[in-house]
Amino acid sequence: MRIIRNTAGLVLASAVLAAPASSAQEPSDTARLEPVVVTATRLPTPLAAVTASVTVLDGATLRARGIRGVSEALRDVPGLSVVQQGSYGGLTSVFVRGGESDYVKVLIDGAPANQPGGAFDFATLSTDNVERIEIVRGPASVLYGSDAVSGVVQIFTHGGSGSPAADAQVRGGTYGSFDVYAALRGGTGKLSYSAAVARAGTDGIHQFNSDADQLVLSGLVQLDPDERTDARLAVRYSDNEFHFPTDGSGQVVDRNAFQQRDRFTASLDGGRFLGSAVEARVLLAYNRDDGGIDDRPDDPADSLGFFGFVSEALVQRASADARVNLYSVPATVLTVGGQYEHESEDGTSESLSEFGSSVSEFAATRNNVGFYGQAQATPVRGLALTLGGRLDDNQQFGTFFTYRAGVTYGLGRGTSVRGAVGSAFKEPTFFENFADNPFARGNPNLSPERTSTWEVGLEQLLWRERLTLGVTYFDQRFRDLIQYTAMPPAPDEPNYFNVAAADASGLELEARLAPAAGLTVGGSYTYLHTEIVDAGFDAGGGSFQAGQRLLRRPTHSVNLDAAWRFAGRAYTALAVRYVGDRDDRDFTAFPAATVVLPAYWRLDLAGEVDLLRHAGGRRALTATLRVENLLDEQYQEVFGFAAPGRRVLVGGRVRF
């Protein structure tokens, strides 16, 4: 059995790389290179043999389009809704197929980056030194445990190869925006490396106290001492500072409020084939998130009511995952693994008011042990099967079982069908479990929020694989959602309970056309129906209203794009995005009134051209341009918070 290796340093027996018949046709002069994905199964698998809905975003393409924020890249993925609260650096959430914003598992080279309980601010995540982004739509708790309820987003750091090579870029533009980037990569047959540093900033869209700044350091070392062994160490550090003049309703009133956050993520992934049919792998991961909000009095006259707030919290997640892949059955891989994770949070907060200062402290820890198994099989040509299950034993909520099953089958003539069913869960936040202050008391007996889902899909290749058409229908049920009540059943009872429920279903249509060399045209349409089944404690006026849509998730959304690389020296790309109307709430009054955010169109343009280029393309000087919101559309993604207008970024990149 031959052992092959992919760019992530993972290994797989070649027998399981058999793809469905729809992608196993005789190659033509325009046949596409079938991508290999890892996130959906934790094994390098051809995209055509994956039973889940997966999108792969290429890092080099994102940089050619001038896209620096991961959240901007995710806007083009069907089924995903991205919501940024106002100016650059504002809280940025991603909703996958109608799920809550804390239902998306975020992995950086395998290391979980979410807060305990699933929250993640995508404003802090950039594409710097990213090789690719894999997005799985659908439940994935079988492999990743908590938080992977409606999807997984995994970032892979860029590797290196060959003699040392470097590139650097600088850009500047409207809103006082700038970013600089430099990277070095290289390697031999056994050792490869990459290292990068990036800095970006902007004055923001408001007249004062609206600047945002970010520093990103990243690196990767890959060791392949022999054909059977590999190890990969990846680290990423980001330091973010965001100043915001807006209050909770979006009014521009504060001259000194800011938020600071730094995150360090590290992962060590290693494996070895113990024989021709047994592979052992270990993943050690660590994530450290340290930050808080500083909103002191603006001036001496600011001394009435609650006029100041300062907070800081240190959150850490450390995990060890060990698994064995067995290749004993032809065209089948059996995976058995276990995971241990330790979570902790230590924080302080101070509230300043005319009644004096109030200081509170918070400290909590939680452990989880999970055991999982998965079988991948291609019993006959064109048929791929996946079946998995997982049992988690959590220190707080006890045991919880999840499952996933999927099938894809090539019908011939470029047609393949796919179906999947599964379940997933999200653990309570630390505050929901452990809060203990005059306004909130945590509930240590909360159950995890859970989902059950199914989907079916069809893909068709036409015109000698130049044209790809796809359609997917999905249906999800979210249950045991946790809510807060200010009036618990009894004075000594907690404020958090599993009470709410919601449904989400929809349709994703995709098309991709490559009519000529260097030219690609594509698009997607997403129809999303969400309904709140049980409003829980919000029935009297809150985020959940029975029978209404879930907030900030459009029913209709469209993405269109076209890219052309010509003469081997220039590239241009155009993206058009339509986001339909969304429900939101006006929380300035009680009960909060329902408002509808109007639909909007947004047009982005990007291009680059090589001004100087050495033979072979190893050395080049390139001019770059990106225009965001070209038509200066005025819209809101969160009620009361204006979105950025037109932004023009001009720069240059050197490669040597």
GROMACS .gro file of N, CA, C and O in nm, residues 26-136:
model
  444
   26GLU      N    1  -1.223   1.041  -1.793
   26GLU     CA    2  -1.097   1.067  -1.858
   26GLU      C    3  -1.068   1.217  -1.855
   26GLU      O    4  -1.154   1.298  -1.888
   27PRO      N    5  -0.948   1.259  -1.812
   27PRO     CA    6  -0.920   1.402  -1.803
   27PRO      C    7  -0.918   1.467  -1.939
   27PRO      O    8  -0.871   1.410  -2.038
   28SER      N    9  -0.969   1.588  -1.943
   28SER     CA   10  -0.966   1.666  -2.066
   28SER      C   11  -0.865   1.777  -2.050
   28SER      O   12  -0.805   1.796  -1.946
   29ASP      N   13  -0.845   1.857  -2.156
   29ASP     CA   14  -0.749   1.966  -2.150
   29ASP      C   15  -0.791   2.074  -2.053
   29ASP      O   16  -0.711   2.157  -2.011
   30THR      N   17  -0.919   2.073  -2.012
   30THR     CA   18  -0.967   2.174  -1.918
   30THR      C   19  -1.012   2.113  -1.786
   30THR      O   20  -1.076   2.178  -1.706
   31ALA      N   21  -0.983   1.983  -1.765
   31ALA     CA   22  -1.028   1.917  -1.643
   31ALA      C   23  -0.971   1.987  -1.521
   31ALA      O   24  -0.856   2.027  -1.516
   32ARG      N   25  -1.053   1.999  -1.420
   32ARG     CA   26  -1.012   2.066  -1.299
   32ARG      C   27  -0.927   1.973  -1.212
   32ARG      O   28  -0.938   1.852  -1.218
   33LEU      N   29  -0.843   2.031  -1.132
   33LEU     CA   30  -0.765   1.956  -1.034
   33LEU      C   31  -0.851   1.936  -0.910
   33LEU      O   32  -0.888   2.031  -0.844
   34GLU      N   33  -0.886   1.811  -0.880
   34GLU     CA   34  -0.975   1.783  -0.769
   34GLU      C   35  -0.909   1.818  -0.636
   34GLU      O   36  -0.804   1.763  -0.602
   35PRO      N   37  -0.965   1.910  -0.558
   35PRO     CA   38  -0.904   1.946  -0.431
   35PRO      C   39  -0.918   1.835  -0.329
   35PRO      O   40  -1.013   1.756  -0.331
   36VAL      N   41  -0.821   1.829  -0.239
   36VAL     CA   42  -0.824   1.735  -0.127
   36VAL      C   43  -0.854   1.815  -0.002
   36VAL      O   44  -0.789   1.915   0.026
   37VAL      N   45  -0.955   1.772   0.076
   37VAL     CA   46  -0.995   1.844   0.196
   37VAL      C   47  -0.974   1.755   0.318
   37VAL      O   48  -0.972   1.632   0.308
   38VAL      N   49  -0.958   1.818   0.433
   38VAL     CA   50  -0.926   1.748   0.556
   38VAL      C   51  -1.034   1.764   0.662
   38VAL      O   52  -1.066   1.670   0.736
   39THR      N   53  -1.093   1.882   0.673
   39THR     CA   54  -1.178   1.917   0.786
   39THR      C   55  -1.301   1.828   0.798
   39THR      O   56  -1.342   1.794   0.909
   40ALA      N   57  -1.360   1.787   0.686
   40ALA     CA   58  -1.486   1.712   0.692
   40ALA      C   59  -1.470   1.575   0.755
   40ALA      O   60  -1.564   1.523   0.818
   41THR      N   61  -1.353   1.511   0.742
   41THR     CA   62  -1.333   1.375   0.791
   41THR      C   63  -1.207   1.357   0.876
   41THR      O   64  -1.186   1.250   0.930
   42ARG      N   65  -1.122   1.463   0.884
   42ARG     CA   66  -0.992   1.457   0.950
   42ARG      C   67  -0.897   1.362   0.879
   42ARG      O   68  -0.798   1.318   0.935
   43LEU      N   69  -0.929   1.331   0.754
   43LEU     CA   70  -0.842   1.254   0.665
   43LEU      C   71  -0.838   1.324   0.531
   43LEU      O   72  -0.941   1.374   0.484
   44PRO      N   73  -0.723   1.332   0.466
   44PRO     CA   74  -0.720   1.392   0.332
   44PRO      C   75  -0.809   1.313   0.237
   44PRO      O   76  -0.786   1.195   0.212
   45THR      N   77  -0.914   1.378   0.186
   45THR     CA   78  -1.015   1.311   0.105
   45THR      C   79  -1.050   1.398  -0.014
   45THR      O   80  -1.071   1.518   0.001
   46PRO      N   81  -1.057   1.339  -0.136
   46PRO     CA   82  -1.100   1.418  -0.251
   46PRO      C   83  -1.238   1.478  -0.226
   46PRO      O   84  -1.325   1.413  -0.166
   47LEU      N   85  -1.256   1.600  -0.269
   47LEU     CA   86  -1.382   1.671  -0.244
   47LEU      C   87  -1.501   1.592  -0.295
   47LEU      O   88  -1.608   1.591  -0.234
   48ALA      N   89  -1.485   1.522  -0.407
   48ALA     CA   90  -1.596   1.447  -0.465
   48ALA      C   91  -1.636   1.327  -0.380
   48ALA      O   92  -1.746   1.275  -0.395
   49ALA      N   93  -1.549   1.281  -0.289
   49ALA     CA   94  -1.581   1.166  -0.204
   49ALA      C   95  -1.626   1.207  -0.066
   49ALA      O   96  -1.649   1.122   0.020
   50VAL      N   97  -1.641   1.338  -0.040
   50VAL     CA   98  -1.685   1.387   0.090
   50VAL      C   99  -1.837   1.394   0.092
   50VAL      O  100  -1.899   1.445  -0.001
   51THR      N  101  -1.898   1.342   0.199
   51THR     CA  102  -2.044   1.338   0.205
   51THR      C  103  -2.104   1.463   0.267
   51THR      O  104  -2.226   1.479   0.268
   52ALA      N  105  -2.021   1.553   0.321
   52ALA     CA  106  -2.069   1.679   0.378
   52ALA      C  107  -2.058   1.790   0.273
   52ALA      O  108  -1.991   1.776   0.171
   53SER      N  109  -2.123   1.904   0.301
   53SER     CA  110  -2.112   2.022   0.214
   53SER      C  111  -1.986   2.098   0.252
   53SER      O  112  -1.974   2.146   0.364
   54VAL      N  113  -1.892   2.109   0.159
   54VAL     CA  114  -1.762   2.168   0.187
   54VAL      C  115  -1.728   2.271   0.080
   54VAL      O  116  -1.750   2.249  -0.039
   55THR      N  117  -1.674   2.384   0.123
   55THR     CA  118  -1.620   2.486   0.034
   55THR      C  119  -1.475   2.512   0.072
   55THR      O  120  -1.443   2.520   0.191
   56VAL      N  121  -1.388   2.522  -0.028
   56VAL     CA  122  -1.247   2.549  -0.005
   56VAL      C  123  -1.213   2.684  -0.067
   56VAL      O  124  -1.237   2.706  -0.187
   57LEU      N  125  -1.158   2.776   0.013
   57LEU     CA  126  -1.114   2.906  -0.035
   57LEU      C  127  -0.962   2.907  -0.041
   57LEU      O  128  -0.896   2.881   0.060
   58ASP      N  129  -0.907   2.937  -0.157
   58ASP     CA  130  -0.762   2.936  -0.177
   58ASP      C  131  -0.702   3.068  -0.129
   58ASP      O  132  -0.747   3.177  -0.168
   59GLY      N  133  -0.598   3.058  -0.045
   59GLY     CA  134  -0.537   3.178   0.012
   59GLY      C  135  -0.477   3.269  -0.093
   59GLY      O  136  -0.489   3.392  -0.084
   60ALA      N  137  -0.410   3.213  -0.193
   60ALA     CA  138  -0.348   3.295  -0.297
   60ALA      C  139  -0.454   3.373  -0.375
   60ALA      O  140  -0.433   3.490  -0.409
   61THR      N  141  -0.567   3.310  -0.402
   61THR     CA  142  -0.675   3.379  -0.472
   61THR      C  143  -0.733   3.492  -0.387
   61THR      O  144  -0.762   3.601  -0.438
   62LEU      N  145  -0.748   3.468  -0.258
   62LEU     CA  146  -0.800   3.572  -0.169
   62LEU      C  147  -0.706   3.692  -0.167
   62LEU      O  148  -0.750   3.807  -0.169
   63ARG      N  149  -0.575   3.666  -0.163
   63ARG     CA  150  -0.479   3.778  -0.162
   63ARG      C  151  -0.479   3.851  -0.295
   63ARG      O  152  -0.465   3.975  -0.299
   64ALA      N  153  -0.496   3.779  -0.407
   64ALA     CA  154  -0.505   3.846  -0.537
   64ALA      C  155  -0.627   3.936  -0.545
   64ALA      O  156  -0.624   4.041  -0.611
   65ARG      N  157  -0.733   3.899  -0.475
   65ARG     CA  158  -0.854   3.981  -0.471
   65ARG      C  159  -0.844   4.091  -0.364
   65ARG      O  160  -0.938   4.168  -0.348
   66GLY      N  161  -0.733   4.094  -0.291
   66GLY     CA  162  -0.713   4.198  -0.191
   66GLY      C  163  -0.792   4.178  -0.064
   66GLY      O  164  -0.810   4.272   0.014
   67ILE      N  165  -0.841   4.057  -0.040
   67ILE     CA  166  -0.923   4.028   0.078
   67ILE      C  167  -0.832   3.993   0.194
   67ILE      O  168  -0.758   3.895   0.190
   68ARG      N  169  -0.839   4.072   0.301
   68ARG     CA  170  -0.754   4.049   0.416
   68ARG      C  171  -0.829   3.987   0.534
   68ARG      O  172  -0.773   3.908   0.610
   69GLY      N  173  -0.955   4.019   0.553
   69GLY     CA  174  -1.032   3.964   0.663
   69GLY      C  175  -1.097   3.832   0.625
   69GLY      O  176  -1.156   3.819   0.518
   70VAL      N  177  -1.087   3.732   0.713
   70VAL     CA  178  -1.152   3.604   0.687
   70VAL      C  179  -1.303   3.622   0.674
   70VAL      O  180  -1.368   3.556   0.592
   71SER      N  181  -1.360   3.714   0.751
   71SER     CA  182  -1.504   3.738   0.742
   71SER      C  183  -1.544   3.784   0.603
   71SER      O  184  -1.651   3.745   0.553
   72GLU      N  185  -1.461   3.867   0.538
   72GLU     CA  186  -1.491   3.910   0.401
   72GLU      C  187  -1.489   3.792   0.306
   72GLU      O  188  -1.571   3.781   0.214
   73ALA      N  189  -1.394   3.701   0.325
   73ALA     CA  190  -1.385   3.582   0.239
   73ALA      C  191  -1.508   3.494   0.256
   73ALA      O  192  -1.560   3.437   0.159
   74LEU      N  193  -1.559   3.482   0.379
   74LEU     CA  194  -1.672   3.393   0.406
   74LEU      C  195  -1.803   3.446   0.350
   74LEU      O  196  -1.899   3.370   0.336
   75ARG      N  197  -1.809   3.574   0.317
   75ARG     CA  198  -1.933   3.629   0.261
   75ARG      C  199  -1.969   3.565   0.128
   75ARG      O  200  -2.086   3.568   0.088
   76ASP      N  201  -1.871   3.507   0.059
   76ASP     CA  202  -1.897   3.448  -0.072
   76ASP      C  203  -1.943   3.302  -0.064
   76ASP      O  204  -1.971   3.241  -0.167
   77VAL      N  205  -1.948   3.245   0.056
   77VAL     CA  206  -1.982   3.104   0.071
   77VAL      C  207  -2.133   3.088   0.085
   77VAL      O  208  -2.194   3.154   0.170
   78PRO      N  209  -2.196   3.003   0.006
   78PRO     CA  210  -2.341   2.986   0.018
   78PRO      C  211  -2.378   2.931   0.155
   78PRO      O  212  -2.305   2.852   0.216
   79GLY      N  213  -2.493   2.976   0.206
   79GLY     CA  214  -2.539   2.930   0.336
   79GLY      C  215  -2.485   3.008   0.454
   79GLY      O  216  -2.528   2.985   0.568
   80LEU      N  217  -2.388   3.100   0.431
   80LEU     CA  218  -2.328   3.177   0.539
   80LEU      C  219  -2.376   3.322   0.534
   80LEU      O  220  -2.381   3.384   0.427
   81SER      N  221  -2.410   3.375   0.651
   81SER     CA  222  -2.444   3.516   0.666
   81SER      C  223  -2.342   3.580   0.759
   81SER      O  224  -2.321   3.531   0.870
   82VAL      N  225  -2.278   3.688   0.714
   82VAL     CA  226  -2.176   3.757   0.792
   82VAL      C  227  -2.232   3.892   0.835
   82VAL      O  228  -2.283   3.968   0.752
   83VAL      N  229  -2.222   3.922   0.964
   83VAL     CA  230  -2.278   4.046   1.019
   83VAL      C  231  -2.169   4.119   1.097
   83VAL      O  232  -2.115   4.066   1.194
   84GLN      N  233  -2.136   4.240   1.050
   84GLN     CA  234  -2.037   4.324   1.117
   84GLN      C  235  -2.108   4.441   1.184
   84GLN      O  236  -2.186   4.512   1.120
   85GLN      N  237  -2.078   4.463   1.311
   85GLN     CA  238  -2.143   4.569   1.386
   85GLN      C  239  -2.072   4.702   1.361
   85GLN      O  240  -1.982   4.741   1.434
   86GLY      N  241  -2.113   4.770   1.255
   86GLY     CA  242  -2.062   4.903   1.227
   86GLY      C  243  -1.927   4.906   1.162
   86GLY      O  244  -1.901   4.838   1.062
   87SER      N  245  -1.834   4.984   1.219
   87SER     CA  246  -1.706   5.015   1.157
   87SER      C  247  -1.611   4.896   1.160
   87SER      O  248  -1.638   4.791   1.220
   88TYR      N  249  -1.497   4.914   1.094
   88TYR     CA  250  -1.393   4.812   1.090
   88TYR      C  251  -1.347   4.778   1.231
   88TYR      O  252  -1.323   4.866   1.314
   89GLY      N  253  -1.336   4.650   1.260
   89GLY     CA  254  -1.299   4.605   1.393
   89GLY      C  255  -1.417   4.576   1.483
   89GLY      O  256  -1.400   4.517   1.591
   90GLY      N  257  -1.538   4.617   1.442
   90GLY     CA  258  -1.657   4.590   1.522
   90GLY      C  259  -1.687   4.441   1.527
   90GLY      O  260  -1.647   4.363   1.438
   91LEU      N  261  -1.756   4.400   1.631
   91LEU     CA  262  -1.791   4.259   1.649
   91LEU      C  263  -1.849   4.202   1.520
   91LEU      O  264  -1.944   4.255   1.463
   92THR      N  265  -1.789   4.092   1.472
   92THR     CA  266  -1.829   4.030   1.346
   92THR      C  267  -1.869   3.886   1.370
   92THR      O  268  -1.790   3.806   1.421
   93SER      N  269  -1.993   3.854   1.336
   93SER     CA  270  -2.049   3.721   1.360
   93SER      C  271  -2.078   3.651   1.228
   93SER      O  272  -2.105   3.715   1.126
   94VAL      N  273  -2.072   3.518   1.232
   94VAL     CA  274  -2.103   3.436   1.115
   94VAL      C  275  -2.214   3.338   1.153
   94VAL      O  276  -2.203   3.265   1.253
   95PHE      N  277  -2.321   3.338   1.075
   95PHE     CA  278  -2.433   3.247   1.094
   95PHE      C  279  -2.431   3.147   0.978
   95PHE      O  280  -2.435   3.186   0.862
   96VAL      N  281  -2.426   3.018   1.008
   96VAL     CA  282  -2.423   2.914   0.906
   96VAL      C  283  -2.559   2.845   0.902
   96VAL      O  284  -2.605   2.791   1.002
   97ARG      N  285  -2.624   2.852   0.788
   97ARG     CA  286  -2.752   2.785   0.764
   97ARG      C  287  -2.854   2.818   0.872
   97ARG      O  288  -2.930   2.733   0.916
   98GLY      N  289  -2.854   2.942   0.917
   98GLY     CA  290  -2.954   2.987   1.013
   98GLY      C  291  -2.920   2.961   1.157
   98GLY      O  292  -2.993   3.004   1.246
   99GLY      N  293  -2.810   2.890   1.186
   99GLY     CA  294  -2.772   2.863   1.323
   99GLY      C  295  -2.728   2.988   1.396
   99GLY      O  296  -2.704   3.093   1.336
  100GLU      N  297  -2.716   2.979   1.528
  100GLU     CA  298  -2.670   3.092   1.607
  100GLU      C  299  -2.525   3.125   1.575
  100GLU      O  300  -2.451   3.042   1.519
  101SER      N  301  -2.480   3.245   1.612
  101SER     CA  302  -2.343   3.287   1.581
  101SER      C  303  -2.239   3.206   1.659
  101SER      O  304  -2.123   3.201   1.619
  102ASP      N  305  -2.279   3.144   1.771
  102ASP     CA  306  -2.185   3.061   1.846
  102ASP      C  307  -2.199   2.912   1.812
  102ASP      O  308  -2.158   2.826   1.890
  103TYR      N  309  -2.253   2.884   1.694
  103TYR     CA  310  -2.268   2.746   1.646
  103TYR      C  311  -2.162   2.710   1.541
  103TYR      O  312  -2.175   2.608   1.473
  104VAL      N  313  -2.059   2.793   1.526
  104VAL     CA  314  -1.956   2.770   1.425
  104VAL      C  315  -1.824   2.738   1.495
  104VAL      O  316  -1.769   2.823   1.566
  105LYS      N  317  -1.772   2.620   1.476
  105LYS     CA  318  -1.642   2.584   1.533
  105LYS      C  319  -1.533   2.647   1.448
  105LYS      O  320  -1.531   2.631   1.325
  106VAL      N  321  -1.440   2.719   1.512
  106VAL     CA  322  -1.329   2.783   1.443
  106VAL      C  323  -1.201   2.711   1.483
  106VAL      O  324  -1.168   2.702   1.602
  107LEU      N  325  -1.130   2.659   1.385
  107LEU     CA  326  -1.004   2.588   1.406
  107LEU      C  327  -0.892   2.660   1.333
  107LEU      O  328  -0.909   2.700   1.218
  108ILE      N  329  -0.780   2.680   1.400
  108ILE     CA  330  -0.660   2.736   1.339
  108ILE      C  331  -0.554   2.628   1.342
  108ILE      O  332  -0.500   2.595   1.447
  109ASP      N  333  -0.532   2.566   1.227
  109ASP     CA  334  -0.441   2.451   1.217
  109ASP      C  335  -0.478   2.344   1.319
  109ASP      O  336  -0.392   2.286   1.385
  110GLY      N  337  -0.607   2.318   1.334
  110GLY     CA  338  -0.654   2.213   1.423
  110GLY      C  339  -0.682   2.257   1.564
  110GLY      O  340  -0.746   2.183   1.640
  111ALA      N  341  -0.637   2.375   1.606
  111ALA     CA  342  -0.656   2.423   1.743
  111ALA      C  343  -0.788   2.498   1.755
  111ALA      O  344  -0.811   2.595   1.683
  112PRO      N  345  -0.877   2.458   1.848
  112PRO     CA  346  -1.003   2.531   1.868
  112PRO      C  347  -0.976   2.673   1.917
  112PRO      O  348  -0.897   2.694   2.008
  113ALA      N  349  -1.042   2.772   1.855
  113ALA     CA  350  -1.019   2.913   1.889
  113ALA      C  351  -1.142   2.979   1.949
  113ALA      O  352  -1.135   3.096   1.988
  114ASN      N  353  -1.255   2.907   1.960
  114ASN     CA  354  -1.376   2.965   2.017
  114ASN      C  355  -1.361   2.989   2.166
  114ASN      O  356  -1.283   2.923   2.234
  115GLN      N  357  -1.441   3.083   2.217
  115GLN     CA  358  -1.459   3.095   2.361
  115GLN      C  359  -1.535   2.971   2.410
  115GLN      O  360  -1.611   2.910   2.334
  116PRO      N  361  -1.515   2.926   2.535
  116PRO     CA  362  -1.598   2.818   2.587
  116PRO      C  363  -1.746   2.855   2.575
  116PRO      O  364  -1.788   2.960   2.622
  117GLY      N  365  -1.822   2.772   2.506
  117GLY     CA  366  -1.960   2.806   2.477
  117GLY      C  367  -1.981   2.853   2.336
  117GLY      O  368  -2.093   2.880   2.295
  118GLY      N  369  -1.872   2.864   2.256
  118GLY     CA  370  -1.886   2.881   2.111
  118GLY      C  371  -1.866   3.018   2.053
  118GLY      O  372  -1.851   3.031   1.931
  119ALA      N  373  -1.867   3.125   2.132
  119ALA     CA  374  -1.857   3.259   2.074
  119ALA      C  375  -1.722   3.280   2.006
  119ALA      O  376  -1.618   3.231   2.053
  120PHE      N  377  -1.723   3.354   1.894
  120PHE     CA  378  -1.599   3.389   1.825
  120PHE      C  379  -1.622   3.518   1.747
  120PHE      O  380  -1.721   3.533   1.677
  121ASP      N  381  -1.526   3.611   1.761
  121ASP     CA  382  -1.532   3.739   1.690
  121ASP      C  383  -1.443   3.731   1.567
  121ASP      O  384  -1.321   3.732   1.578
  122PHE      N  385  -1.503   3.721   1.448
  122PHE     CA  386  -1.427   3.705   1.324
  122PHE      C  387  -1.353   3.832   1.285
  122PHE      O  388  -1.271   3.828   1.193
  123ALA      N  389  -1.379   3.944   1.352
  123ALA     CA  390  -1.304   4.067   1.322
  123ALA      C  391  -1.157   4.051   1.356
  123ALA      O  392  -1.073   4.128   1.308
  124THR      N  393  -1.122   3.955   1.440
  124THR     CA  394  -0.984   3.936   1.483
  124THR      C  395  -0.907   3.836   1.398
  124THR      O  396  -0.791   3.807   1.428
  125LEU      N  397  -0.967   3.783   1.292
  125LEU     CA  398  -0.905   3.676   1.213
  125LEU      C  399  -0.877   3.726   1.071
  125LEU      O  400  -0.968   3.768   1.000
  126SER      N  401  -0.750   3.719   1.030
  126SER     CA  402  -0.710   3.768   0.898
  126SER      C  403  -0.660   3.654   0.810
  126SER      O  404  -0.633   3.543   0.857
  127THR      N  405  -0.647   3.682   0.681
  127THR     CA  406  -0.598   3.583   0.584
  127THR      C  407  -0.446   3.585   0.571
  127THR      O  408  -0.392   3.515   0.485
  128ASP      N  409  -0.376   3.661   0.654
  128ASP     CA  410  -0.231   3.670   0.644
  128ASP      C  411  -0.168   3.532   0.662
  128ASP      O  412  -0.194   3.461   0.759
  129ASN      N  413  -0.082   3.494   0.568
  129ASN     CA  414  -0.009   3.367   0.571
  129ASN      C  415  -0.101   3.246   0.574
  129ASN      O  416  -0.066   3.141   0.629
  130VAL      N  417  -0.218   3.258   0.515
  130VAL     CA  418  -0.314   3.148   0.510
  130VAL      C  419  -0.303   3.078   0.375
  130VAL      O  420  -0.308   3.142   0.270
  131GLU      N  421  -0.287   2.947   0.379
  131GLU     CA  422  -0.280   2.868   0.255
  131GLU      C  423  -0.418   2.841   0.199
  131GLU      O  424  -0.441   2.851   0.078
  132ARG      N  425  -0.512   2.806   0.286
  132ARG     CA  426  -0.650   2.782   0.243
  132ARG      C  427  -0.741   2.785   0.364
  132ARG      O  428  -0.698   2.775   0.479
  133ILE      N  429  -0.870   2.802   0.336
  133ILE     CA  430  -0.974   2.797   0.437
  133ILE      C  431  -1.075   2.692   0.395
  133ILE      O  432  -1.125   2.695   0.283
  134GLU      N  433  -1.102   2.597   0.484
  134GLU     CA  434  -1.203   2.495   0.456
  134GLU      C  435  -1.326   2.522   0.541
  134GLU      O  436  -1.315   2.543   0.662
  135ILE      N  437  -1.442   2.522   0.476
  135ILE     CA  438  -1.569   2.548   0.545
  135ILE      C  439  -1.658   2.427   0.528
  135ILE      O  440  -1.689   2.386   0.415
  136VAL      N  441  -1.697   2.367   0.638
  136VAL     CA  442  -1.792   2.256   0.639
  136VAL      C  443  -1.926   2.308   0.686
  136VAL      O  444  -1.936   2.368   0.794
   0.00000   0.00000   0.00000
